[in-house]
Amino acid sequence: MATALFVMTGAAYWTLKDGTRHPTGYWAEEFAAPYSALTGADHDIVVATPGGVIPHVDSMSLRPSMAGGERIALDLEEVLRTAEELRRPIELAAARLADYDAVYYPGGHGPMEDLWKDADSGRLLTAALASGKPLAIVCHAPVAILATRRNGVSPFTGYRMTAYTNDEEDAVGLREKAFWTVEDGLVELGVDFTRGETWKPYTVVDRNLFTGQNPASAGPLAQRILEVLG
């Protein structure tokens, strides 16, 4: 039995370039699918957030039209309702990599507000990458690696990876409203950015770094982690 650390956004909004706050948080499927897969295999989960705040779900992600249907939306709600780990997160600053066998970052637009510049997250990511332990990041959460830069250099530079694409941000009408996008930030950092079809599951593995493009990729990403954890 392994223990995975889920590092989650503590933000409930995303500040756009006109100064407005776009309501957001974490995306339900990106927590629920890996949570269900790992706990279903008898692994333990610990949730960590900046300041230890209880993570806020993006209500859009629970709408049947966004979740993929009424039944799926209800199933997601049930996972979130019963996942006690969501209601007792630890402070990200207190998380010790030595206590965990894998690290996972779910997305949603929330990381665009906090994790991209969170120094505690940056240190954890740098240590996780160097450790060889599975490090999985999906959708918008790869912006967290921007906080690993030291003197303009990141250990993630040159890694092959994926994340939420500009095309997908265009599709939801937020690219033109944002200061910057996940894809642009990662490309500027110097990663080897790759993508699959819009909204289709797409995962990439480079050494111990596992990344997924969008919400639909969270489940397949978890399965790849399970292959490593056993």
Coordinates of C-alpha atoms in Angstrom, one line a residue:
M1 CA 0.0 0.0 0.0
A2 CA 1.4 3.4 -1.0
T3 CA 0.6 6.9 0.0
A4 CA 0.1 9.7 -2.6
L5 CA 0.2 13.4 -1.9
F6 CA -2.5 15.4 -3.8
V7 CA -1.3 19.0 -4.0
M8 CA -4.3 21.2 -4.8
T9 CA -5.1 24.8 -5.4
G10 CA -6.4 26.9 -2.5
A11 CA -7.9 29.5 -4.9
A12 CA -11.6 30.0 -5.5
Y13 CA -11.1 32.5 -8.3
W14 CA -8.7 33.4 -11.1
T15 CA -7.8 37.1 -11.7
L16 CA -8.2 38.0 -15.4
K17 CA -6.3 40.8 -17.1
D18 CA -9.2 43.2 -16.8
G19 CA -9.1 42.7 -13.0
T20 CA -12.2 40.6 -12.7
R21 CA -12.3 37.5 -10.7
H22 CA -13.4 34.4 -12.6
P23 CA -14.9 31.8 -10.1
T24 CA -13.0 28.6 -10.2
G25 CA -11.0 26.1 -8.0
Y26 CA -10.1 22.5 -8.8
W27 CA -11.8 20.5 -11.5
A28 CA -13.9 17.7 -10.0
E29 CA -13.0 15.0 -12.5
E30 CA -9.3 15.7 -12.0
F31 CA -9.6 15.0 -8.3
A32 CA -12.3 12.3 -8.4
A33 CA -10.9 10.0 -11.1
P34 CA -7.4 9.6 -9.7
Y35 CA -8.7 9.5 -6.1
S36 CA -11.1 6.7 -7.0
A37 CA -8.5 4.8 -8.9
L38 CA -5.9 5.0 -6.1
T39 CA -8.1 4.4 -3.2
G40 CA -9.8 1.6 -5.1
A41 CA -6.4 0.0 -5.2
D42 CA -6.0 0.4 -1.4
H43 CA -3.6 3.3 -1.6
D44 CA -3.8 6.2 0.8
I45 CA -4.3 9.9 -0.1
V46 CA -3.2 13.0 1.7
V47 CA -4.4 16.4 0.4
A48 CA -2.1 19.5 0.8
T49 CA -3.0 23.1 -0.1
P50 CA -1.3 26.5 0.4
G51 CA -2.1 27.5 4.0
G52 CA -4.0 24.2 4.6
V53 CA -7.2 25.8 3.2
I54 CA -10.1 23.5 2.2
P55 CA -10.0 23.2 -1.6
H56 CA -12.8 24.7 -3.5
V57 CA -14.4 22.8 -6.4
D58 CA -15.2 24.7 -9.6
S59 CA -19.0 24.5 -9.8
M60 CA -18.8 24.3 -13.6
S61 CA -17.1 21.0 -13.3
L62 CA -20.2 19.5 -11.6
R63 CA -22.6 20.6 -14.3
P64 CA -23.9 17.7 -16.3
S65 CA -23.1 19.5 -19.6
M66 CA -19.5 19.8 -18.5
A67 CA -19.1 16.5 -16.6
G68 CA -20.5 14.3 -19.5
G69 CA -24.0 13.7 -18.3
E70 CA -26.3 13.7 -15.2
R71 CA -25.1 10.3 -14.0
I72 CA -21.5 11.2 -14.2
A73 CA -22.1 14.6 -12.4
L74 CA -23.9 12.8 -9.6
D75 CA -21.1 10.3 -9.3
L76 CA -18.5 13.1 -9.1
E77 CA -20.5 14.8 -6.4
E78 CA -20.6 11.5 -4.4
V79 CA -16.8 11.1 -4.6
L80 CA -16.3 14.7 -3.4
R81 CA -18.9 14.3 -0.6
T82 CA -17.3 11.1 0.8
A83 CA -13.6 12.1 0.3
E84 CA -12.8 13.1 3.9
E85 CA -9.2 14.0 2.8
L86 CA -10.7 17.1 1.1
R87 CA -11.9 18.4 4.4
R88 CA -8.7 18.0 6.4
P89 CA -5.8 19.1 4.1
I90 CA -2.4 19.6 5.5
E91 CA -0.4 22.8 4.9
L92 CA 1.7 22.5 1.7
A93 CA 4.6 24.1 3.5
A94 CA 4.6 21.1 6.0
A95 CA 4.5 18.4 3.3
R96 CA 7.6 16.2 3.4
L97 CA 8.3 14.3 0.2
A98 CA 9.9 11.4 2.2
D99 CA 6.4 10.6 3.6
Y100 CA 4.9 9.9 0.2
D101 CA 5.4 7.4 -2.6
A102 CA 3.9 9.6 -5.4
V103 CA 2.8 13.2 -5.9
Y104 CA -0.2 14.3 -8.0
Y105 CA -1.4 17.8 -8.9
P106 CA -5.0 18.1 -10.2
G107 CA -5.9 21.1 -12.2
G108 CA -8.8 23.5 -12.8
H109 CA -8.1 27.2 -13.3
G110 CA -7.2 27.6 -9.6
P111 CA -3.5 26.9 -10.0
M112 CA -3.3 29.9 -12.4
E113 CA -4.0 32.0 -9.3
D114 CA -1.8 30.5 -6.7
L115 CA 0.4 27.4 -7.5
W116 CA 2.2 29.0 -10.4
K117 CA 4.1 31.2 -8.0
D118 CA 4.0 29.2 -4.8
A119 CA 7.5 28.7 -3.4
D120 CA 6.6 25.7 -1.2
S121 CA 5.1 24.0 -4.2
G122 CA 8.2 24.8 -6.3
R123 CA 10.5 23.2 -3.7
L124 CA 8.3 20.1 -3.5
L125 CA 8.2 19.7 -7.3
T126 CA 11.9 20.1 -7.6
A127 CA 12.5 17.5 -4.9
A128 CA 9.9 15.1 -6.4
L129 CA 11.4 15.3 -9.9
A130 CA 14.9 14.6 -8.5
S131 CA 13.6 11.7 -6.3
G132 CA 12.5 9.4 -9.1
K133 CA 9.1 9.0 -7.4
P134 CA 6.1 9.3 -9.8
L135 CA 5.1 12.9 -10.2
A136 CA 1.8 13.4 -12.0
I137 CA 0.4 16.7 -13.1
V138 CA -2.7 17.4 -15.2
C139 CA -4.5 20.1 -17.2
H140 CA -3.8 23.6 -15.7
A141 CA -1.7 22.3 -12.8
P142 CA 1.5 22.1 -14.8
V143 CA 1.8 25.9 -14.3
A144 CA 3.0 25.0 -10.9
I145 CA 6.4 24.1 -12.4
L146 CA 6.9 27.8 -13.2
A147 CA 7.6 28.2 -9.4
T148 CA 10.7 25.9 -9.8
R149 CA 12.7 28.5 -11.5
R150 CA 15.9 29.6 -9.8
N151 CA 17.8 32.4 -11.5
G152 CA 15.6 31.8 -14.5
V153 CA 16.5 28.1 -14.7
S154 CA 14.1 25.2 -14.0
P155 CA 14.9 21.5 -13.6
F156 CA 11.8 20.8 -15.8
T157 CA 13.3 22.5 -18.9
G158 CA 13.7 20.0 -21.7
Y159 CA 11.2 17.5 -20.3
R160 CA 8.6 16.2 -22.7
M161 CA 5.2 17.0 -21.3
T162 CA 1.6 18.1 -22.0
A163 CA -1.0 20.4 -20.4
Y164 CA -4.1 22.3 -21.2
T165 CA -3.7 23.7 -24.7
N166 CA -4.3 27.2 -26.1
D167 CA -6.9 25.6 -28.4
E168 CA -8.8 24.3 -25.4
E169 CA -8.5 27.7 -23.6
D170 CA -9.9 29.3 -26.8
A171 CA -12.8 26.8 -26.8
V172 CA -14.0 28.0 -23.3
G173 CA -13.5 31.6 -24.3
L174 CA -10.8 32.4 -21.6
R175 CA -7.6 32.7 -23.6
E176 CA -8.2 36.3 -24.7
K177 CA -9.1 37.3 -21.2
A178 CA -6.1 35.8 -19.5
F179 CA -2.7 37.4 -18.8
W180 CA -1.1 34.3 -20.1
T181 CA -1.9 30.6 -20.7
V182 CA -0.5 27.3 -19.5
E183 CA 0.8 26.4 -22.9
D184 CA 2.6 29.7 -23.4
G185 CA 4.1 29.6 -19.9
L186 CA 5.5 26.1 -20.3
V187 CA 6.8 26.8 -23.8
E188 CA 8.6 29.9 -22.5
L189 CA 10.1 27.8 -19.7
G190 CA 11.6 25.5 -22.3
V191 CA 9.8 22.3 -21.9
D192 CA 9.2 20.0 -24.9
F193 CA 5.5 20.7 -25.1
T194 CA 3.3 18.2 -26.9
R195 CA -0.4 17.7 -27.4
G196 CA -3.2 15.4 -28.4
E197 CA -6.6 16.0 -29.8
T198 CA -8.7 18.7 -28.1
W199 CA -10.7 17.3 -25.2
K200 CA -9.4 13.8 -25.8
P201 CA -7.4 11.8 -23.2
Y202 CA -3.7 12.4 -23.8
T203 CA -0.9 11.5 -21.4
V204 CA 2.9 11.8 -21.7
V205 CA 5.6 10.1 -19.6
D206 CA 9.2 11.4 -19.5
R207 CA 11.3 9.6 -16.9
N208 CA 9.3 10.0 -13.6
L209 CA 7.2 12.9 -14.9
F210 CA 3.6 12.0 -15.9
T211 CA 1.4 14.7 -17.4
G212 CA -2.1 14.8 -18.8
Q213 CA -3.6 17.4 -21.2
N214 CA -7.1 17.9 -19.9
P215 CA -9.8 16.7 -17.5
A216 CA -10.4 13.6 -19.6
S217 CA -6.7 12.7 -19.2
A218 CA -6.9 12.5 -15.4
G219 CA -8.2 8.9 -15.2
P220 CA -5.7 7.5 -17.8
L221 CA -2.9 9.3 -15.9
A222 CA -3.9 7.7 -12.7
Q223 CA -3.8 4.3 -14.4
R224 CA -0.2 4.9 -15.5
I225 CA 0.7 5.8 -11.9
L226 CA -0.9 2.6 -10.6
E227 CA 1.3 0.6 -13.0
V228 CA 4.3 2.1 -11.2
L229 CA 2.9 1.8 -7.7
G230 CA 1.6 -1.7 -8.2

